[in-house]
Short mmCIF file of C-alpha atoms in Angstrom, two decimals:
data_model
loop_
_atom_site.label_atom_id
_atom_site.label_comp_id
_atom_site.label_asym_id
_atom_site.label_seq_id
_atom_site.Cartn_x
_atom_site.Cartn_y
_atom_site.Cartn_z
CA MET A 1 -74.20 -16.08 2.24
CA THR A 2 -74.71 -15.77 5.99
CA ASP A 3 -77.30 -13.00 5.45
CA LEU A 4 -79.72 -15.52 3.91
CA ALA A 5 -82.99 -15.60 5.90
CA GLN A 6 -83.11 -18.83 7.92
CA GLU A 7 -86.61 -19.83 6.88
CA ARG A 8 -88.37 -22.26 4.59
CA ARG A 9 -90.22 -20.58 1.73
CA LEU A 10 -91.96 -22.33 -1.17
CA VAL A 11 -93.09 -20.19 -4.09
CA THR A 12 -93.30 -22.93 -6.75
CA PRO A 13 -93.75 -26.69 -6.73
CA ILE A 14 -90.48 -28.57 -6.14
CA PRO A 15 -88.70 -28.65 -8.56
CA GLY A 16 -89.80 -25.30 -10.03
CA PRO A 17 -89.89 -24.39 -13.73
CA LYS A 18 -86.39 -22.87 -13.86
CA SER A 19 -84.92 -25.93 -12.13
CA GLN A 20 -86.73 -28.15 -14.63
CA GLU A 21 -85.21 -26.17 -17.52
CA LEU A 22 -81.76 -26.62 -16.01
CA LEU A 23 -82.45 -30.31 -15.48
CA ALA A 24 -83.10 -30.65 -19.22
CA ARG A 25 -79.78 -28.89 -19.90
CA LYS A 26 -78.07 -31.27 -17.45
CA ALA A 27 -79.51 -34.27 -19.30
CA ALA A 28 -78.08 -32.94 -22.56
CA ALA A 29 -74.66 -31.96 -21.19
CA VAL A 30 -73.78 -34.12 -18.16
CA ALA A 31 -73.02 -37.84 -18.18
CA ASN A 32 -76.06 -39.94 -17.23
CA GLY A 33 -74.04 -41.72 -14.52
CA VAL A 34 -73.99 -38.53 -12.44
CA GLY A 35 -77.32 -38.75 -10.61
CA VAL A 36 -79.21 -36.12 -8.62
CA THR A 37 -81.17 -36.70 -5.39
CA LEU A 38 -83.32 -33.56 -5.54
CA PRO A 39 -83.28 -31.62 -8.83
CA VAL A 40 -83.48 -28.08 -7.47
CA PHE A 41 -80.64 -25.91 -8.76
CA VAL A 42 -79.14 -23.85 -5.96
CA THR A 43 -78.15 -20.20 -6.36
CA ARG A 44 -77.36 -19.26 -2.74
CA ALA A 45 -76.91 -21.13 0.51
CA GLY A 46 -76.18 -20.13 4.07
CA GLY A 47 -76.56 -21.59 7.54
CA ALA A 48 -79.12 -24.38 7.13
CA VAL A 49 -80.99 -23.01 4.10
CA LEU A 50 -80.63 -23.55 0.34
CA GLU A 51 -82.16 -21.06 -2.12
CA ASP A 52 -82.94 -22.28 -5.62
CA VAL A 53 -83.27 -20.60 -9.03
CA ASP A 54 -87.05 -20.39 -8.61
CA GLY A 55 -86.78 -18.45 -5.34
CA ASN A 56 -87.66 -21.38 -3.06
CA SER A 57 -85.83 -21.66 0.29
CA LEU A 58 -85.32 -25.22 1.49
CA ILE A 59 -84.30 -26.54 4.91
CA ASP A 60 -81.07 -28.51 4.57
CA PHE A 61 -80.90 -31.84 6.44
CA GLY A 62 -78.10 -33.09 4.16
CA SER A 63 -75.18 -30.63 4.46
CA GLY A 64 -73.91 -31.77 1.04
CA ILE A 65 -73.50 -35.23 2.63
CA ALA A 66 -71.95 -34.02 5.90
CA VAL A 67 -69.68 -31.46 4.21
CA THR A 68 -71.09 -28.06 5.19
CA SER A 69 -71.18 -28.83 8.92
CA VAL A 70 -70.21 -25.24 9.75
CA GLY A 71 -73.05 -24.05 7.48
CA ASN A 72 -72.77 -22.92 3.90
CA SER A 73 -70.59 -19.85 3.33
CA ALA A 74 -69.41 -19.72 6.95
CA GLU A 75 -67.79 -16.33 7.62
CA ALA A 76 -64.34 -17.62 8.62
CA VAL A 77 -64.24 -20.05 5.68
CA VAL A 78 -65.16 -17.33 3.17
CA ARG A 79 -62.79 -14.77 4.74
CA ARG A 80 -59.76 -17.04 4.83
CA ALA A 81 -60.37 -18.69 1.44
CA SER A 82 -61.00 -15.29 -0.23
CA ALA A 83 -57.76 -13.88 1.17
CA GLN A 84 -55.83 -16.90 -0.06
CA LEU A 85 -57.55 -16.72 -3.46
CA ALA A 86 -56.26 -13.15 -3.85
CA ASP A 87 -52.68 -14.19 -2.97
CA PHE A 88 -52.32 -17.33 -5.11
CA THR A 89 -54.52 -20.27 -6.11
CA HIS A 90 -51.94 -23.02 -6.58
CA THR A 91 -48.25 -23.84 -6.69
CA CYS A 92 -48.39 -27.60 -5.99
CA PHE A 93 -47.09 -28.28 -2.49
CA MET A 94 -44.69 -30.90 -3.89
CA VAL A 95 -43.02 -28.24 -6.08
CA THR A 96 -42.96 -25.05 -3.97
CA PRO A 97 -44.66 -25.48 -0.58
CA TYR A 98 -46.67 -22.97 1.48
CA GLU A 99 -47.53 -22.49 5.14
CA GLY A 100 -51.26 -23.28 4.91
CA TYR A 101 -50.63 -26.97 4.24
CA VAL A 102 -48.33 -27.19 7.26
CA GLU A 103 -50.87 -25.34 9.44
CA VAL A 104 -53.65 -27.80 8.51
CA ALA A 105 -51.33 -30.75 9.21
CA GLU A 106 -50.44 -29.26 12.62
CA ALA A 107 -54.14 -28.73 13.43
CA LEU A 108 -55.05 -32.32 12.49
CA ASN A 109 -52.12 -33.76 14.43
CA GLU A 110 -53.40 -31.89 17.48
CA LEU A 111 -57.14 -32.58 17.07
CA THR A 112 -57.12 -36.30 16.22
CA PRO A 113 -57.20 -38.87 19.06
CA GLY A 114 -54.00 -39.83 20.87
CA ASP A 115 -51.05 -37.86 22.24
CA HIS A 116 -48.38 -39.78 20.28
CA GLU A 117 -46.24 -38.06 17.65
CA LYS A 118 -48.20 -37.73 14.40
CA ARG A 119 -47.81 -36.79 10.76
CA THR A 120 -50.43 -35.76 8.18
CA ALA A 121 -50.64 -35.89 4.39
CA LEU A 122 -53.33 -33.97 2.47
CA PHE A 123 -55.35 -35.12 -0.55
CA ASN A 124 -58.48 -34.13 -2.50
CA SER A 125 -61.24 -36.58 -1.62
CA GLY A 126 -62.28 -39.17 0.94
CA ALA A 127 -61.60 -42.01 -1.48
CA GLU A 128 -58.07 -40.70 -2.04
CA ALA A 129 -57.50 -40.52 1.71
CA VAL A 130 -58.58 -44.14 2.21
CA GLU A 131 -56.51 -45.32 -0.75
CA ASN A 132 -53.44 -43.56 0.63
CA ALA A 133 -54.02 -44.94 4.13
CA VAL A 134 -53.86 -48.43 2.61
CA LYS A 135 -50.68 -47.53 0.68
CA ILE A 136 -49.08 -46.24 3.90
CA ALA A 137 -50.14 -49.32 5.91
CA ARG A 138 -48.71 -51.63 3.24
CA ALA A 139 -45.44 -49.70 3.12
CA TYR A 140 -45.15 -49.87 6.91
CA THR A 141 -46.12 -53.52 7.46
CA LYS A 142 -44.70 -54.97 4.21
CA ARG A 143 -48.00 -56.89 4.03
CA GLN A 144 -50.79 -56.77 1.43
CA ALA A 145 -54.18 -57.90 2.78
CA VAL A 146 -56.82 -55.37 3.82
CA VAL A 147 -59.82 -56.27 6.00
CA VAL A 148 -63.10 -54.34 5.68
CA PHE A 149 -66.65 -54.81 6.93
CA ASP A 150 -70.16 -55.62 5.74
CA HIS A 151 -72.15 -52.46 4.90
CA GLY A 152 -68.94 -50.39 4.67
CA TYR A 153 -68.46 -47.58 2.16
CA HIS A 154 -65.01 -46.18 1.37
CA GLY A 155 -65.19 -44.52 -2.06
CA ARG A 156 -65.43 -44.85 -5.83
CA THR A 157 -61.84 -45.41 -7.00
CA ASN A 158 -60.86 -48.93 -8.01
CA LEU A 159 -59.35 -49.88 -4.66
CA THR A 160 -62.05 -48.16 -2.60
CA MET A 161 -64.81 -49.79 -4.67
CA ALA A 162 -63.24 -53.10 -3.67
CA LEU A 163 -63.33 -51.97 -0.03
CA THR A 164 -66.99 -50.89 -0.36
CA ALA A 165 -69.68 -53.47 0.41
CA LYS A 166 -72.62 -52.25 -1.68
CA ASN A 167 -72.90 -53.24 -5.33
CA MET A 168 -75.55 -50.80 -6.60
CA PRO A 169 -74.79 -48.05 -7.51
CA TYR A 170 -71.14 -48.02 -6.45
CA LYS A 171 -69.61 -51.18 -7.96
CA HIS A 172 -72.08 -52.51 -10.51
CA SER A 173 -70.44 -53.16 -13.92
CA PHE A 174 -67.16 -51.45 -12.91
CA GLY A 175 -64.95 -54.46 -12.10
CA PRO A 176 -62.52 -56.15 -11.91
CA PHE A 177 -61.56 -54.77 -8.52
CA ALA A 178 -58.32 -54.61 -6.56
CA PRO A 179 -57.26 -57.93 -4.98
CA GLU A 180 -56.30 -58.81 -1.39
CA VAL A 181 -59.46 -57.31 0.14
CA TYR A 182 -61.35 -59.43 2.70
CA ARG A 183 -64.81 -58.63 4.07
CA VAL A 184 -65.95 -59.64 7.56
CA PRO A 185 -69.23 -59.17 9.51
CA LEU A 186 -70.14 -55.95 11.29
CA ALA A 187 -71.72 -55.83 14.75
CA TYR A 188 -75.09 -54.51 13.49
CA PRO A 189 -77.29 -54.61 16.61
CA PHE A 190 -80.69 -54.19 14.91
CA ARG A 191 -80.07 -57.14 12.57
CA TRP A 192 -77.95 -59.44 14.78
CA LEU A 193 -79.72 -62.81 14.75
CA THR A 194 -79.18 -63.68 18.42
CA GLY A 195 -80.14 -60.18 19.60
CA PRO A 196 -78.32 -56.89 20.21
CA GLU A 197 -77.11 -57.99 23.66
CA ASN A 198 -74.90 -60.70 22.06
CA CYS A 199 -73.85 -58.64 19.07
CA ALA A 200 -70.48 -57.16 20.11
CA GLN A 201 -69.05 -60.37 21.56
CA GLU A 202 -70.24 -62.71 18.82
CA ALA A 203 -69.39 -60.40 15.92
CA ALA A 204 -65.86 -59.74 17.23
CA ALA A 205 -65.31 -63.49 17.68
CA GLN A 206 -66.50 -64.13 14.11
CA VAL A 207 -64.27 -61.41 12.70
CA ILE A 208 -61.17 -62.67 14.51
CA ASP A 209 -61.94 -66.27 13.54
CA MET A 210 -62.41 -65.39 9.86
CA ILE A 211 -59.23 -63.32 9.68
CA THR A 212 -57.25 -66.04 11.47
CA LYS A 213 -58.55 -68.88 9.28
CA GLN A 214 -59.03 -67.26 5.90
CA VAL A 215 -56.31 -64.62 5.68
CA GLY A 216 -53.75 -65.06 8.46
CA PRO A 217 -53.17 -62.05 10.73
CA GLU A 218 -49.52 -62.01 9.66
CA ASN A 219 -50.66 -61.15 6.11
CA VAL A 220 -52.95 -58.26 7.06
CA ALA A 221 -51.63 -54.73 6.50
CA ALA A 222 -54.73 -52.85 7.66
CA ILE A 223 -58.19 -53.15 9.14
CA VAL A 224 -60.33 -50.29 7.81
CA ILE A 225 -63.64 -49.38 9.45
CA GLU A 226 -66.03 -46.45 9.83
CA PRO A 227 -66.71 -45.94 13.59
CA ILE A 228 -70.32 -45.27 12.53
CA GLN A 229 -71.03 -46.52 9.04
CA GLY A 230 -72.22 -43.86 6.63
CA GLU A 231 -73.67 -45.07 3.31
CA GLY A 232 -74.26 -48.49 4.89
CA GLY A 233 -77.07 -47.05 7.01
CA PHE A 234 -75.62 -45.00 9.89
CA ILE A 235 -74.96 -48.25 11.71
CA GLU A 236 -73.33 -47.76 15.09
CA PRO A 237 -71.43 -50.97 15.91
CA ALA A 238 -72.49 -52.57 19.20
CA LYS A 239 -70.55 -51.13 22.14
CA GLY A 240 -67.45 -53.19 22.86
CA PHE A 241 -66.98 -54.40 19.28
CA LEU A 242 -64.50 -51.77 18.10
CA PRO A 243 -62.22 -52.05 21.17
CA LYS A 244 -61.94 -55.83 20.57
CA ILE A 245 -60.99 -55.29 16.93
CA VAL A 246 -58.41 -52.66 17.91
CA GLU A 247 -56.93 -55.04 20.50
CA PHE A 248 -56.67 -57.82 17.89
CA ALA A 249 -54.99 -55.42 15.45
CA ARG A 250 -52.46 -54.28 18.08
CA GLU A 251 -51.60 -57.86 19.06
CA ASN A 252 -50.90 -58.78 15.43
CA GLY A 253 -49.08 -55.70 14.14
CA ILE A 254 -52.03 -54.70 11.94
CA VAL A 255 -52.59 -50.99 11.22
CA PHE A 256 -56.04 -49.95 12.51
CA VAL A 257 -57.55 -47.31 10.20
CA ALA A 258 -60.59 -45.29 11.33
CA ASP A 259 -62.44 -43.95 8.29
CA GLU A 260 -63.90 -40.76 9.81
CA ILE A 261 -64.73 -39.12 6.50
CA GLN A 262 -68.46 -38.80 7.28
CA THR A 263 -68.24 -38.94 11.09
CA GLY A 264 -65.42 -36.47 11.69
CA PHE A 265 -65.27 -32.80 12.72
CA CYS A 266 -67.94 -32.54 15.44
CA ARG A 267 -70.58 -34.43 13.46
CA THR A 268 -71.28 -36.97 16.24
CA GLY A 269 -70.83 -34.53 19.12
CA GLN A 270 -67.11 -35.25 19.47
CA TRP A 271 -64.28 -34.19 17.20
CA PHE A 272 -64.11 -37.80 15.98
CA ALA A 273 -66.57 -40.65 16.47
CA CYS A 274 -63.93 -43.16 17.61
CA GLU A 275 -63.42 -41.06 20.75
CA ASP A 276 -66.75 -42.40 22.05
CA GLU A 277 -65.10 -45.66 23.14
CA GLY A 278 -61.67 -44.16 23.72
CA ILE A 279 -60.24 -45.65 20.53
CA VAL A 280 -56.94 -44.26 19.29
CA PRO A 281 -56.52 -45.32 15.65
CA ASP A 282 -53.12 -45.83 14.07
CA LEU A 283 -54.33 -43.88 11.02
CA ILE A 284 -57.42 -41.73 10.64
CA THR A 285 -58.88 -40.59 7.30
CA THR A 286 -60.83 -37.33 7.06
CA ALA A 287 -62.54 -35.26 4.35
CA LYS A 288 -66.14 -33.95 3.98
CA GLY A 289 -66.53 -31.64 7.03
CA ILE A 290 -62.87 -30.62 7.00
CA ALA A 291 -62.99 -27.50 4.79
CA GLY A 292 -66.52 -26.06 4.77
CA GLY A 293 -67.25 -27.25 1.24
CA LEU A 294 -63.89 -27.04 -0.51
CA PRO A 295 -62.23 -30.28 -1.70
CA LEU A 296 -59.74 -31.47 0.91
CA ALA A 297 -58.93 -34.76 2.61
CA ALA A 298 -56.26 -36.08 4.94
CA VAL A 299 -54.56 -39.10 6.41
CA THR A 300 -53.25 -38.47 9.93
CA GLY A 301 -51.50 -41.02 12.09
CA ARG A 302 -48.57 -42.36 14.04
CA ALA A 303 -45.35 -40.74 12.85
CA GLU A 304 -43.50 -44.04 12.37
CA ILE A 305 -46.32 -45.43 10.18
CA MET A 306 -46.91 -42.24 8.19
CA ASP A 307 -43.19 -41.85 7.54
CA ALA A 308 -42.88 -45.41 6.15
CA ALA A 309 -43.71 -44.28 2.60
CA HIS A 310 -40.66 -43.12 0.63
CA SER A 311 -40.22 -39.45 -0.30
CA GLY A 312 -42.33 -38.69 -3.36
CA GLY A 313 -44.53 -41.74 -2.73
CA LEU A 314 -47.44 -39.66 -1.43
CA GLY A 315 -48.99 -36.60 -3.01
CA GLY A 316 -50.96 -35.38 -6.00
CA THR A 317 -51.13 -32.23 -8.09
CA TYR A 318 -53.94 -30.63 -6.09
CA GLY A 319 -53.44 -32.35 -2.72
CA GLY A 320 -53.65 -29.74 0.03
CA ASN A 321 -54.57 -26.93 -2.37
CA PRO A 322 -53.85 -23.58 -0.67
CA VAL A 323 -57.42 -22.24 -0.96
CA ALA A 324 -58.85 -25.47 0.47
CA CYS A 325 -56.28 -25.34 3.30
CA ALA A 326 -57.33 -21.76 4.13
CA ALA A 327 -60.98 -22.90 4.17
CA ALA A 328 -60.11 -25.80 6.49
CA LEU A 329 -58.46 -23.43 8.96
CA GLY A 330 -61.61 -21.29 8.80
CA ALA A 331 -63.84 -24.32 9.38
CA ILE A 332 -61.79 -25.48 12.38
CA GLU A 333 -61.83 -21.91 13.78
CA THR A 334 -65.66 -21.91 13.45
CA MET A 335 -66.01 -25.32 15.11
CA LYS A 336 -63.99 -24.17 18.10
CA GLU A 337 -65.55 -20.70 18.42
CA LEU A 338 -69.15 -21.96 18.22
CA ASP A 339 -68.45 -25.20 20.16
CA LEU A 340 -70.05 -27.25 17.41
CA ASN A 341 -69.53 -30.46 19.40
CA ALA A 342 -72.03 -29.15 21.95
CA ARG A 343 -74.33 -28.00 19.13
CA ALA A 344 -74.21 -31.47 17.58
CA ARG A 345 -75.08 -33.11 20.89
CA ARG A 346 -78.05 -30.76 21.31
CA ILE A 347 -79.25 -31.54 17.76
CA GLY A 348 -79.00 -35.25 18.65
CA GLU A 349 -81.10 -34.80 21.79
CA ILE A 350 -83.85 -33.02 19.89
CA MET A 351 -83.86 -35.36 16.89
CA LEU A 352 -83.68 -38.61 18.85
CA GLY A 353 -86.45 -37.44 21.19
CA ARG A 354 -88.79 -36.47 18.35
CA LEU A 355 -88.00 -39.49 16.16
CA ARG A 356 -88.43 -41.98 19.01
CA GLY A 357 -91.81 -40.42 19.65
CA MET A 358 -92.64 -41.08 16.00
CA GLN A 359 -91.39 -44.66 16.32
CA GLU A 360 -94.05 -45.31 18.96
CA LYS A 361 -96.73 -44.10 16.54
CA PHE A 362 -95.55 -45.55 13.23
CA GLU A 363 -94.87 -49.28 12.91
CA VAL A 364 -92.88 -48.69 9.74
CA ILE A 365 -89.99 -47.30 11.86
CA GLY A 366 -87.88 -50.30 12.85
CA GLU A 367 -85.09 -48.41 14.59
CA VAL A 368 -84.00 -44.86 15.39
CA ARG A 369 -80.24 -44.57 15.86
CA GLY A 370 -77.20 -42.35 15.66
CA ARG A 371 -75.15 -39.85 17.66
CA GLY A 372 -75.03 -36.07 17.57
CA ALA A 373 -76.15 -34.68 14.23
CA MET A 374 -75.74 -38.03 12.44
CA ILE A 375 -79.16 -39.59 12.96
CA ALA A 376 -81.14 -42.20 10.99
CA VAL A 377 -84.38 -44.15 10.95
CA GLU A 378 -84.45 -47.64 9.47
CA LEU A 379 -87.78 -48.44 7.84
CA VAL A 380 -89.26 -51.93 7.81
CA GLU A 381 -92.41 -53.70 6.73
CA PRO A 382 -94.69 -53.40 9.78
CA GLY A 383 -94.56 -56.42 12.07
CA SER A 384 -91.16 -57.57 10.75
CA LYS A 385 -87.57 -56.49 10.21
CA ASN A 386 -87.86 -56.85 6.43
CA PRO A 387 -86.34 -53.75 4.81
CA ASN A 388 -88.85 -51.28 3.34
CA PRO A 389 -87.08 -49.30 0.60
CA ALA A 390 -90.39 -48.30 -1.02
CA ALA A 391 -91.55 -46.47 2.12
CA THR A 392 -88.11 -44.85 2.43
CA ALA A 393 -88.24 -43.50 -1.13
CA ALA A 394 -91.83 -42.29 -0.63
CA LEU A 395 -90.92 -40.47 2.59
CA ALA A 396 -87.89 -38.79 1.03
CA LYS A 397 -90.03 -37.69 -1.92
CA ALA A 398 -92.72 -36.28 0.43
CA CYS A 399 -90.08 -34.33 2.40
CA HIS A 400 -88.53 -32.95 -0.78
CA ALA A 401 -91.94 -31.74 -2.00
CA GLU A 402 -92.33 -29.78 1.26
CA GLY A 403 -88.93 -28.11 0.94
CA LEU A 404 -86.85 -30.35 3.23
CA VAL A 405 -83.65 -31.85 1.86
CA VAL A 406 -83.22 -35.38 3.25
CA LEU A 407 -81.02 -38.25 2.08
CA THR A 408 -81.48 -42.00 2.04
CA CYS A 409 -78.85 -44.70 2.54
CA GLY A 410 -78.41 -48.28 3.72
CA THR A 411 -77.36 -51.51 2.06
CA TYR A 412 -81.07 -52.28 1.57
CA GLY A 413 -82.02 -48.70 0.62
CA ASN A 414 -84.33 -48.48 3.65
CA VAL A 415 -82.69 -45.84 5.83
CA LEU A 416 -83.55 -42.14 6.04
CA ARG A 417 -80.49 -40.24 7.22
CA PHE A 418 -80.28 -36.77 8.67
CA LEU A 419 -77.14 -34.62 8.56
CA PRO A 420 -78.23 -31.05 9.37
CA PRO A 421 -75.58 -28.32 9.48
CA LEU A 422 -74.35 -28.00 13.06
CA VAL A 423 -75.30 -24.31 13.02
CA ILE A 424 -79.00 -24.99 12.34
CA GLY A 425 -81.44 -23.06 14.54
CA GLU A 426 -83.74 -25.13 16.75
CA ASP A 427 -86.81 -23.60 15.10
CA LEU A 428 -85.73 -24.80 11.65
CA LEU A 429 -84.70 -28.16 13.08
CA ASN A 430 -88.13 -28.67 14.63
CA GLU A 431 -89.87 -27.45 11.48
CA GLY A 432 -87.96 -30.08 9.52
CA LEU A 433 -88.99 -32.73 12.04
CA ASP A 434 -92.62 -31.58 11.72
CA ILE A 435 -92.39 -32.17 7.97
CA ILE A 436 -90.98 -35.65 8.58
CA GLU A 437 -93.74 -36.49 11.05
CA SER A 438 -96.38 -35.24 8.65
CA ALA A 439 -94.87 -37.40 5.87
CA PHE A 440 -95.07 -40.48 8.12
CA THR A 441 -98.72 -39.66 8.92
CA ARG A 442 -99.58 -39.56 5.20
CA LEU A 443 -97.56 -42.69 4.27
#
């Protein structure tokens, strides 16, 4: 609801009594494996505010994990999806197709990096997109091995769990996992042993050496990487690292896949994060921010690679659902009309400025990093680089109690990540940052 007042308002403790009642119902009805970060039950949401059943209004620094980048209930998303809902909800594109799917594919072919001929296939979730990118790369190369990176996250299906680096909570007790997956180091500047200045060169050399010795480039179908890692801790690889990996892939006929599921659609201040170093991926996977909150995902890439899969080999009952496609066209319309890339860059300026000021005051902040509206602080034990997950959990809890939705991430559970909607007002943004600063002061 875009008419929702863009203000924080607390009328009960967080969570309030009605939310606590619903939480008890959840415990009795929903599988225990489905966790909740902040147990406030939402009744309305708009812009950068969530309203719960108890009448509290919370500032949203999570965007449903980078999904509602255009704000909740964005006008164009609601208008287009509502119109489509009235016409028809589903036919299955593989049975009787419809124009919306084709329109989304055309938009993605145009927006994604590179001016080569492209094709797109639509799916339901980020994990499905990554899984299908691997299928397509294998069909094209006639090879099997897939190379992924430390701290990477790619989903919760069997193959994407294998691609994901972090055991808890994503992989623990769920094996065995898909074979022919090889993990190599990431250029993680803050934790590179010989210092950030050596990170790109040394990490790329290690990666190439490991692939050459342990796998054989001629056996590798795809290299899959997030241009900025999401769940792994918003790690931006050292500048120069990604171009070296792309060059190695090109030289060896390996399909380079950019997983832009969390970074895509203006989140980092560009349509796609890989544009920062001029990288043109062979395949790019998208989801999250694509459709303003409706389930949709895509693989877009070079026509000759995308067309390698046989007819009927790609798809799914709900893939490219017509209502989700209409919402995606509304989200893209909003991003263009409001120039959300510029908005994201402005959010980044404000957040990085404020958080770096806090870093000077609070020893617990080891690093402030990120681009656009994808910003994080990595928390350490003061005087060291030892991860500090306890402080991270305490800070998140303190923010939640004050009506600010924040998320944590990181392989070591020691990163606070911020993903505000790109339409957030600067007053709300600064109020959220005030809450964060206050939480650090009380830590």
